[in-house]
Every structure is written in C-alpha cells, then in structure tokens.
Short mmCIF file of C-alpha atoms in Angstrom, two decimals:
data_model
loop_
_atom_site.label_atom_id
_atom_site.label_comp_id
_atom_site.label_asym_id
_atom_site.label_seq_id
_atom_site.Cartn_x
_atom_site.Cartn_y
_atom_site.Cartn_z
CA UNK A 1 88.22 101.15 88.80
CA UNK A 2 86.06 100.16 91.78
CA UNK A 3 87.18 97.09 93.72
CA UNK A 4 84.52 94.40 93.86
CA UNK A 5 84.42 90.69 94.59
CA UNK A 6 84.71 90.16 90.81
CA UNK A 7 87.80 92.33 90.32
CA UNK A 8 89.55 91.38 93.60
CA UNK A 9 90.93 88.01 92.38
CA UNK A 10 92.42 89.64 89.27
CA UNK A 11 94.19 92.37 91.23
CA UNK A 12 95.41 89.86 93.82
CA UNK A 13 96.62 87.69 90.94
CA UNK A 14 98.41 90.60 89.23
CA UNK A 15 100.07 91.46 92.56
CA UNK A 16 100.99 87.83 93.28
CA UNK A 17 102.46 87.36 89.78
CA UNK A 18 104.49 90.56 90.27
CA UNK A 19 105.75 89.42 93.69
CA UNK A 20 106.58 85.95 92.34
CA UNK A 21 108.48 87.23 89.33
CA UNK A 22 110.14 89.98 91.40
CA UNK A 23 111.40 87.51 94.00
CA UNK A 24 112.61 85.05 91.36
CA UNK A 25 114.42 87.69 89.31
CA UNK A 26 115.55 89.88 92.22
CA UNK A 27 113.64 92.99 91.12
CA UNK A 28 110.87 95.04 92.76
CA UNK A 29 108.44 93.92 90.06
CA UNK A 30 107.10 97.39 89.18
CA UNK A 31 108.14 96.89 85.54
CA UNK A 32 105.58 94.07 85.37
CA UNK A 33 102.84 95.52 87.61
CA UNK A 34 102.38 98.91 85.91
CA UNK A 35 101.84 97.51 82.37
CA UNK A 36 99.73 94.70 83.87
CA UNK A 37 97.38 97.17 85.55
CA UNK A 38 97.27 99.50 82.53
CA UNK A 39 96.97 96.94 79.74
CA UNK A 40 95.02 94.13 81.40
CA UNK A 41 92.88 95.94 83.98
CA UNK A 42 92.57 99.26 82.11
CA UNK A 43 93.71 101.33 85.09
CA UNK A 44 94.80 104.96 84.40
CA UNK A 45 98.60 105.14 84.28
CA UNK A 46 98.94 107.63 87.18
CA UNK A 47 96.94 105.29 89.46
CA UNK A 48 98.91 102.24 88.24
CA UNK A 49 102.20 104.01 89.02
CA UNK A 50 100.90 104.98 92.48
CA UNK A 51 99.80 101.39 93.17
CA UNK A 52 103.15 100.05 92.02
CA UNK A 53 105.15 102.48 94.16
CA UNK A 54 103.28 101.35 97.30
CA UNK A 55 103.85 97.66 96.46
CA UNK A 56 107.56 98.41 96.06
CA UNK A 57 107.60 99.58 99.71
CA UNK A 58 105.98 96.31 100.79
CA UNK A 59 108.45 94.15 98.82
CA UNK A 60 111.44 96.14 100.03
CA UNK A 61 110.36 96.05 103.69
CA UNK A 62 109.80 92.29 103.58
CA UNK A 63 113.03 91.41 101.76
CA UNK A 64 115.23 94.04 103.44
CA UNK A 65 114.25 92.94 106.96
CA UNK A 66 115.72 89.49 106.14
CA UNK A 67 118.79 90.82 104.28
CA UNK A 68 119.67 93.27 107.05
CA UNK A 69 119.55 90.48 109.63
CA UNK A 70 121.86 88.35 107.43
CA UNK A 71 124.28 91.26 107.05
CA UNK A 72 124.28 91.22 103.23
CA UNK A 73 122.64 94.67 102.93
CA UNK A 74 125.21 97.43 103.49
CA UNK A 75 123.24 99.91 105.63
CA UNK A 76 125.90 102.67 105.63
CA UNK A 77 126.30 102.60 101.83
CA UNK A 78 122.53 102.27 101.35
CA UNK A 79 121.77 105.28 103.55
CA UNK A 80 124.45 107.38 101.81
CA UNK A 81 122.98 106.61 98.39
CA UNK A 82 119.43 107.15 99.69
CA UNK A 83 120.18 110.90 99.87
CA UNK A 84 120.44 110.84 96.06
CA UNK A 85 117.62 108.36 95.40
CA UNK A 86 115.15 110.21 97.67
CA UNK A 87 115.94 113.54 96.06
CA UNK A 88 115.54 111.96 92.61
CA UNK A 89 112.26 110.30 93.62
CA UNK A 90 110.72 113.54 94.91
CA UNK A 91 111.72 115.31 91.66
CA UNK A 92 110.29 112.40 89.63
CA UNK A 93 106.96 112.33 91.47
CA UNK A 94 106.56 116.11 91.19
CA UNK A 95 107.30 115.91 87.45
CA UNK A 96 104.86 113.01 86.95
CA UNK A 97 101.98 115.17 88.22
CA UNK A 98 102.48 117.57 85.29
CA UNK A 99 102.98 114.99 82.58
CA UNK A 100 100.06 113.72 80.47
CA UNK A 101 99.23 110.00 80.71
CA UNK A 102 100.45 109.33 77.16
CA UNK A 103 103.89 110.76 77.90
CA UNK A 104 104.17 108.58 81.02
CA UNK A 105 103.04 105.50 79.12
CA UNK A 106 105.56 106.28 76.36
CA UNK A 107 108.29 106.77 78.97
CA UNK A 108 107.39 103.47 80.55
CA UNK A 109 107.39 101.66 77.21
CA UNK A 110 110.82 103.16 76.49
CA UNK A 111 112.34 102.22 79.87
CA UNK A 112 111.23 98.61 79.39
CA UNK A 113 113.68 98.25 76.48
CA UNK A 114 116.96 98.66 78.45
CA UNK A 115 115.32 96.73 81.31
CA UNK A 116 114.66 93.78 78.97
CA UNK A 117 118.24 93.99 77.70
CA UNK A 118 119.71 94.00 81.23
CA UNK A 119 117.46 91.11 82.20
CA UNK A 120 118.42 89.05 79.13
CA UNK A 121 122.08 89.70 79.79
CA UNK A 122 121.65 88.95 83.54
CA UNK A 123 123.92 86.85 85.69
CA UNK A 124 123.33 83.29 86.72
CA UNK A 125 123.71 82.16 90.33
CA UNK A 126 126.98 80.50 89.31
CA UNK A 127 128.33 83.75 87.88
CA UNK A 128 127.24 85.59 91.03
CA UNK A 129 129.04 83.04 93.19
CA UNK A 130 132.17 83.45 91.05
CA UNK A 131 131.93 87.21 91.46
CA UNK A 132 131.75 86.76 95.24
CA UNK A 133 134.88 84.61 95.26
CA UNK A 134 136.71 87.29 93.27
CA UNK A 135 135.54 89.85 95.84
CA UNK A 136 137.04 87.75 98.62
CA UNK A 137 140.10 89.80 99.46
CA UNK A 138 142.45 90.02 102.37
CA UNK A 139 141.44 93.53 103.32
CA UNK A 140 142.32 94.93 106.71
CA UNK A 141 139.69 96.89 108.65
CA UNK A 142 141.37 100.18 107.65
CA UNK A 143 141.43 99.19 103.97
CA UNK A 144 137.67 98.61 103.96
CA UNK A 145 137.03 102.30 104.66
CA UNK A 146 133.85 103.71 106.24
CA UNK A 147 131.53 102.35 103.53
CA UNK A 148 133.10 98.94 102.95
CA UNK A 149 131.75 95.83 104.66
CA UNK A 150 132.18 92.15 105.37
CA UNK A 151 129.57 89.43 105.23
CA UNK A 152 129.31 85.69 104.99
CA UNK A 153 127.83 84.57 101.68
CA UNK A 154 124.73 82.52 102.58
CA UNK A 155 125.10 80.15 99.59
CA UNK A 156 128.80 79.29 99.82
CA UNK A 157 129.47 80.08 103.50
CA UNK A 158 132.47 82.07 102.28
CA UNK A 159 133.60 85.31 103.98
CA UNK A 160 133.44 88.28 101.60
CA UNK A 161 135.05 91.68 102.16
CA UNK A 162 134.88 94.69 99.88
CA UNK A 163 135.56 98.40 99.81
CA UNK A 164 133.38 100.92 97.96
CA UNK A 165 134.93 102.66 94.95
CA UNK A 166 133.75 105.72 92.97
CA UNK A 167 131.01 106.81 95.36
CA UNK A 168 130.18 109.86 93.19
CA UNK A 169 129.34 107.57 90.29
CA UNK A 170 127.05 105.58 92.58
CA UNK A 171 125.38 108.78 93.80
CA UNK A 172 124.72 110.01 90.25
CA UNK A 173 123.25 106.68 89.12
CA UNK A 174 121.19 106.53 92.33
CA UNK A 175 119.72 109.96 91.61
CA UNK A 176 118.69 108.83 88.11
CA UNK A 177 117.28 105.53 89.45
CA UNK A 178 115.34 107.47 92.13
CA UNK A 179 114.03 109.80 89.45
CA UNK A 180 112.77 106.88 87.34
CA UNK A 181 111.23 105.35 90.47
CA UNK A 182 109.27 108.51 91.32
CA UNK A 183 108.31 109.11 87.69
CA UNK A 184 107.31 105.57 86.65
CA UNK A 185 106.59 103.68 89.89
CA UNK A 186 109.41 101.17 89.59
CA UNK A 187 111.98 100.19 92.24
CA UNK A 188 114.87 100.80 89.85
CA UNK A 189 116.87 97.87 91.21
CA UNK A 190 117.47 96.52 87.73
CA UNK A 191 119.63 99.61 87.04
CA UNK A 192 121.06 100.08 90.54
CA UNK A 193 122.34 96.54 91.07
CA UNK A 194 124.64 96.46 87.99
CA UNK A 195 125.73 100.05 88.77
CA UNK A 196 126.65 99.21 92.37
CA UNK A 197 128.54 96.17 91.15
CA UNK A 198 130.31 97.65 88.13
CA UNK A 199 130.84 101.26 89.27
CA UNK A 200 131.23 100.93 93.04
CA UNK A 201 132.81 97.46 93.12
CA UNK A 202 130.18 95.97 95.45
CA UNK A 203 129.79 92.16 95.11
CA UNK A 204 126.57 91.12 93.33
CA UNK A 205 124.81 89.63 96.35
CA UNK A 206 125.57 92.67 98.52
CA UNK A 207 124.60 94.99 95.62
CA UNK A 208 121.20 93.29 95.25
CA UNK A 209 120.56 93.31 99.03
CA UNK A 210 121.65 96.95 99.37
CA UNK A 211 119.53 98.00 96.40
CA UNK A 212 116.51 96.26 97.93
CA UNK A 213 117.23 97.95 101.26
CA UNK A 214 117.20 101.33 99.47
CA UNK A 215 114.12 101.03 97.25
CA UNK A 216 111.67 101.17 100.17
CA UNK A 217 112.90 104.63 101.18
CA UNK A 218 113.09 105.75 97.54
CA UNK A 219 109.50 104.61 96.95
CA UNK A 220 108.28 106.22 100.21
CA UNK A 221 109.80 109.55 99.10
CA UNK A 222 107.40 109.67 96.14
CA UNK A 223 104.50 107.59 97.57
CA UNK A 224 103.36 110.39 99.88
CA UNK A 225 103.11 112.76 96.91
CA UNK A 226 100.99 110.28 94.91
CA UNK A 227 98.87 109.55 98.01
CA UNK A 228 98.25 113.24 98.70
CA UNK A 229 97.11 113.79 95.10
CA UNK A 230 94.54 110.99 95.43
CA UNK A 231 96.28 108.71 92.90
CA UNK A 232 96.56 105.84 95.41
CA UNK A 233 93.28 103.92 95.28
CA UNK A 234 93.11 102.31 98.73
CA UNK A 235 91.16 99.12 98.00
CA UNK A 236 92.93 98.29 94.72
CA UNK A 237 96.34 99.13 96.17
CA UNK A 238 95.67 97.07 99.33
CA UNK A 239 94.73 94.06 97.19
CA UNK A 240 97.86 94.50 95.04
CA UNK A 241 100.08 94.86 98.15
CA UNK A 242 98.68 91.68 99.72
CA UNK A 243 99.07 89.84 96.40
CA UNK A 244 102.68 91.02 96.07
CA UNK A 245 103.51 89.85 99.60
CA UNK A 246 102.01 86.40 98.94
CA UNK A 247 103.82 86.20 95.57
CA UNK A 248 107.15 87.26 97.13
CA UNK A 249 106.97 84.45 99.69
CA UNK A 250 106.06 81.93 96.96
CA UNK A 251 108.84 83.29 94.70
CA UNK A 252 111.49 82.97 97.41
CA UNK A 253 110.48 79.30 97.79
CA UNK A 254 110.18 78.58 94.04
CA UNK A 255 113.52 80.28 93.39
CA UNK A 256 115.37 77.25 94.78
CA UNK A 257 113.91 74.94 92.16
CA UNK A 258 113.84 77.02 88.99
CA UNK A 259 116.90 78.02 86.96
CA UNK A 260 117.35 81.81 86.93
CA UNK A 261 119.01 82.09 83.52
CA UNK A 262 116.14 80.69 81.40
CA UNK A 263 113.62 82.70 83.42
CA UNK A 264 115.52 85.92 82.86
CA UNK A 265 115.48 85.39 79.11
CA UNK A 266 111.78 84.47 79.13
CA UNK A 267 110.81 87.59 81.06
CA UNK A 268 113.10 89.76 78.95
CA UNK A 269 111.11 88.60 75.89
CA UNK A 270 107.88 89.29 77.79
CA UNK A 271 109.03 92.83 78.68
CA UNK A 272 109.91 93.46 75.05
CA UNK A 273 106.42 92.38 74.00
CA UNK A 274 104.83 94.56 76.71
CA UNK A 275 106.96 97.51 75.63
CA UNK A 276 105.78 97.16 72.03
CA UNK A 277 102.17 96.85 73.19
CA UNK A 278 102.51 100.05 75.25
CA UNK A 279 104.13 101.91 72.33
CA UNK A 280 101.22 100.79 70.14
CA UNK A 281 98.73 102.04 72.75
CA UNK A 282 100.49 105.44 72.95
CA UNK A 283 100.62 105.85 69.16
CA UNK A 284 97.00 104.73 68.75
CA UNK A 285 95.99 107.44 71.23
CA UNK B 1 136.04 99.71 109.76
CA UNK B 2 136.58 98.23 113.23
CA UNK B 3 135.42 101.48 114.80
CA UNK B 4 132.03 100.91 113.15
CA UNK B 5 131.52 97.55 114.80
CA UNK B 6 131.08 98.95 118.30
CA UNK B 7 130.25 102.60 118.92
CA UNK B 8 130.61 105.02 121.82
CA UNK B 9 127.50 103.76 123.62
CA UNK B 10 128.47 100.14 123.19
CA UNK B 11 125.97 99.62 120.35
CA UNK B 12 127.14 97.02 117.85
CA UNK B 13 126.30 96.82 114.16
CA UNK B 14 124.51 93.53 114.89
CA UNK B 15 122.24 95.28 117.42
CA UNK B 16 121.46 98.02 114.92
CA UNK B 17 120.57 95.35 112.36
CA UNK B 18 118.12 93.84 114.87
CA UNK B 19 116.51 97.23 115.45
CA UNK B 20 116.12 97.79 111.70
CA UNK B 21 114.82 94.25 111.18
CA UNK B 22 112.15 94.66 113.87
CA UNK B 23 111.15 98.19 112.76
CA UNK B 24 110.54 96.94 109.20
CA UNK B 25 108.77 93.81 110.36
CA UNK B 26 106.48 95.61 112.83
CA UNK B 27 105.47 98.17 110.17
CA UNK B 28 104.75 95.40 107.71
CA UNK B 29 102.68 93.35 110.17
CA UNK B 30 100.67 96.38 111.41
CA UNK B 31 99.91 97.55 107.87
CA UNK B 32 99.04 94.04 106.63
CA UNK B 33 96.55 93.53 109.48
CA UNK B 34 94.88 96.87 108.75
CA UNK B 35 94.80 96.16 104.99
CA UNK B 36 93.27 92.69 105.41
CA UNK B 37 90.63 93.94 107.90
CA UNK B 38 89.89 97.00 105.74
CA UNK B 39 89.58 94.97 102.54
CA UNK B 40 87.22 92.50 104.20
CA UNK B 41 84.97 95.32 105.48
CA UNK B 42 85.01 97.23 102.17
CA UNK B 43 84.03 94.12 100.21
CA UNK B 44 81.35 93.04 102.70
CA UNK B 45 79.73 96.48 102.77
CA UNK B 46 80.61 97.50 99.17
CA UNK B 47 82.00 100.71 100.66
CA UNK B 48 83.57 102.98 97.99
CA UNK B 49 85.85 105.91 98.86
CA UNK B 50 84.96 109.25 97.29
CA UNK B 51 87.37 110.16 94.47
CA UNK B 52 90.06 112.74 95.15
CA UNK B 53 92.61 113.34 97.90
CA UNK B 54 92.32 111.28 101.10
CA UNK B 55 90.83 112.49 104.38
CA UNK B 56 92.98 114.18 107.04
CA UNK B 57 94.86 111.82 109.39
CA UNK B 58 92.66 112.65 112.38
CA UNK B 59 89.49 111.88 110.39
CA UNK B 60 91.06 108.64 109.17
CA UNK B 61 91.80 107.57 112.78
CA UNK B 62 88.23 108.48 113.77
CA UNK B 63 86.98 106.39 110.86
CA UNK B 64 89.08 103.41 111.98
CA UNK B 65 87.66 103.69 115.50
CA UNK B 66 84.17 103.81 113.99
CA UNK B 67 84.94 100.57 112.10
CA UNK B 68 85.02 102.06 108.58
CA UNK B 69 86.80 99.73 106.16
CA UNK B 70 88.04 102.47 103.85
CA UNK B 71 89.60 104.34 106.81
CA UNK B 72 91.38 101.12 107.80
CA UNK B 73 92.76 100.82 104.27
CA UNK B 74 93.96 104.43 104.32
CA UNK B 75 95.62 103.96 107.72
CA UNK B 76 97.13 100.62 106.60
CA UNK B 77 98.63 102.25 103.51
CA UNK B 78 99.95 105.17 105.58
CA UNK B 79 101.47 102.66 108.05
CA UNK B 80 103.14 100.88 105.15
CA UNK B 81 104.46 104.13 103.66
CA UNK B 82 105.78 105.31 107.04
CA UNK B 83 107.66 101.99 107.63
CA UNK B 84 110.81 102.98 105.65
CA UNK B 85 110.70 106.42 107.35
CA UNK B 86 110.70 104.64 110.72
CA UNK B 87 113.67 102.56 109.57
CA UNK B 88 115.64 105.72 108.69
CA UNK B 89 114.72 107.27 112.07
CA UNK B 90 115.86 104.11 113.89
CA UNK B 91 119.23 104.26 112.12
CA UNK B 92 119.58 108.01 112.80
CA UNK B 93 119.04 107.40 116.53
CA UNK B 94 121.17 104.23 116.57
CA UNK B 95 124.11 105.83 114.78
CA UNK B 96 123.83 108.95 117.01
CA UNK B 97 123.91 106.82 120.16
CA UNK B 98 126.83 104.85 118.77
CA UNK B 99 128.71 108.10 118.13
CA UNK B 100 128.92 107.58 114.35
CA UNK B 101 128.11 111.22 113.62
CA UNK B 102 128.78 111.14 109.90
CA UNK B 103 126.18 108.44 109.26
CA UNK B 104 123.73 109.92 111.77
CA UNK B 105 123.93 113.21 109.82
CA UNK B 106 123.35 111.36 106.53
CA UNK B 107 120.32 109.58 108.01
CA UNK B 108 118.95 112.91 109.26
CA UNK B 109 119.36 114.36 105.74
CA UNK B 110 117.33 111.47 104.29
CA UNK B 111 114.77 111.96 107.07
CA UNK B 112 114.51 115.66 106.14
CA UNK B 113 113.90 114.75 102.48
CA UNK B 114 111.21 112.27 103.49
CA UNK B 115 109.72 114.92 105.82
CA UNK B 116 109.56 117.34 102.88
CA UNK B 117 107.79 114.69 100.81
CA UNK B 118 105.27 114.02 103.61
CA UNK B 119 104.68 117.76 104.00
CA UNK B 120 104.20 118.28 100.25
CA UNK B 121 102.01 115.19 99.94
CA UNK B 122 99.82 114.98 103.02
CA UNK B 123 100.86 118.01 105.11
#
C-alpha cells in the first residue's frame, strides 16, 4: 500500500479513531487498528501488526510521561514486570515471522473475543473510585515493601497506598501479555490491567497507569524485529502514529464528557463484529 | 519503602520521575518533528521507499542530511522506537546513582533484552 494524498486522510483517520477510542477506554488501541488496516484498507496483516506496534509506543510514551509525573504509574513494579513482557514480546515477534498471514488473522480474530468480553464487563469510573477507597489502607512504609507505592488519586484527591501481592502471578501474566503484543501488535493492557488489579492487588488507576508505562517497552522489544524485516512501512506508519497522537489528545478531552460504561459496551459489540468478520475472511481464504 | 524515597546520592523518586517524563517527552517531540517533516516531503515529491528491509543507520542519517523525506521517516520511527529504551536507560542510571541496586539490575536486564532485540532486528 503506497501512501498518497488520497490514502493519507484515511490512514490518519484510522489512527485518530484508534487514539480516540484507546484514550477513552484506557487501552493502547491496537485491537481496533489492526483489523481496521486489514479489513478497511486491505493492508497485509504482518504490516498492519508492525504499524500497530509502533503506534503503541507513541501512545504509551505520551500517556506514560503524564502518569509518571503524577506518580500513578509504579515504575519499580513496571520495570520488574517488563523483564517478563519484553521476553514474551521478543518470542512473539520471532514466532510471528514464521506464521502464515491466515494463522495470524485467525489468532487476532480469536483474541478479540475475550477482549470484547473484558471490555463489556469493564469497570465504570465510579467502581474504580470505590476500588481506590478500598485500597486506602493504613500501611506503614515497611508494610508497603519494595514494590508497593503511594499516590494521590487525581479524581478524589484521596491518598492511596498499596503493597504488591503474588508477583510471580503478575510475571507469568505479563509474559503472556508480552507474547500476544509481539505476535499480534497489541499493547495487551486489556489483559494486564485486570491481572495487576486482581492478582497483584494493585488499585485500578495505578494498574492502568503502570500497564501503560510498560507497553511502550514491550512494544519496542518487538518493533525492532518487525522494522528489521521490512514490515514497518515508514510513510503509512508515520501517518498512523500522527493520527493516533491527535486522537489520544482528543480522547483525553472527550473522556470527561462521555460515560465510559455505555462506550465500553458499544465497543465490545464492535469488537465482536470485527472478530466475526476476520473469522469469515480467514475461512474464505 | 522510605528508603526508596531518597537514595544514596540524594536522588528522590520525584526527581527520577522528572527524568523519565522528560526522556519520554523529548523522544516523542523529536520523532514527531521528523515524521511530520518526512511525511510532507514524501507526499510533495511522491517519494516511495523500495520494498524490503530498511537502509543502514549511517545511510539513513546521510539521507536525512541530504533532505530525503523517506530517510526522515525512517529516522523518526527509529527515534520513536528508541524512546522507551532511553527511558529504561535513564532509570538504570538513576537507580544506580541512588544506590537502589536491585532495581538498577532489573533495569539493566530489560536493557539487555531490548539490546538483543535491536541486534536481532537492525544489528
């Protein structure tokens, strides 16, 4: 697919829509971008995955720089889990090179199903705030341990403290999420955030910020492999990256005015439809 | 936990956060400028890149200096991809200076994995 003045607006639009939806739903947006590029713009799946993985780096860098400054991203926990996600991502990207396009498309269609379920089941802002208040504990500095942290919740102004439980569980899930990221070009946040919250006991807001902090490194671990193989198409990817950045800024602004719960259900239905469309494409051959 | 707030070289967690914030932001700004300039040149000149693996880094830099749009796009994408690597390096140095050896070692492990990926991909 050669970038021209005719195709540029469509790729920018696909990127912007991904950034917008990603920022509103708190995901990297790769689950929307890859099928969008494959189904709507007829891009080969390997190139679509490579484009998506580079846009994930852009989203993560933009969002993480703000979250780190606010103190909601737990850098020590994020770095510890990045050992597993990076290893998983390198394995995933190396595997992707050997897999035929149809297998990757089938894998993507399959992974959209649990993603749609998790999205439909997602938490509202109110539920997240309630989770934060539960996490508010009177922990001493020693009780927090080396991976625990404190932060002030930006929405409620409440101080939150937490310690990290079951790190091995977090490492195993991070490896799998990294593997999916390298294999399918997604950030994997939709799996990591609930895992960090439910397995490691990290409050939702900190889990989302830490996951976002991590996905840039995870994506970089596989991006170089895709780039070296020539799967990253510079002009198309640049347009998608710029679109994603514009969409992320717009999404952060829009987020304040649109209810998250209805959106999550709407996009879950959309993902289900996209998944079926991709399955149909794989079976049709 | 308190020992992680201020390290041996008087570096606080807040200072480390600033370093990380600015490393991510500078990578993002540098890559965005290169991508915008490259895209504009590629579209104006209808300059396609030959299919297949990208040019070597030195050739890409030469291309940028010669004003080639496609070389600017390649360098912009490389700058974007190297941004998280820079962030890990900043934390490795910061935690080392602060005397938090365990986390410095973890950051160096991640850096080694990213180095392996760079070597396998574009080395």
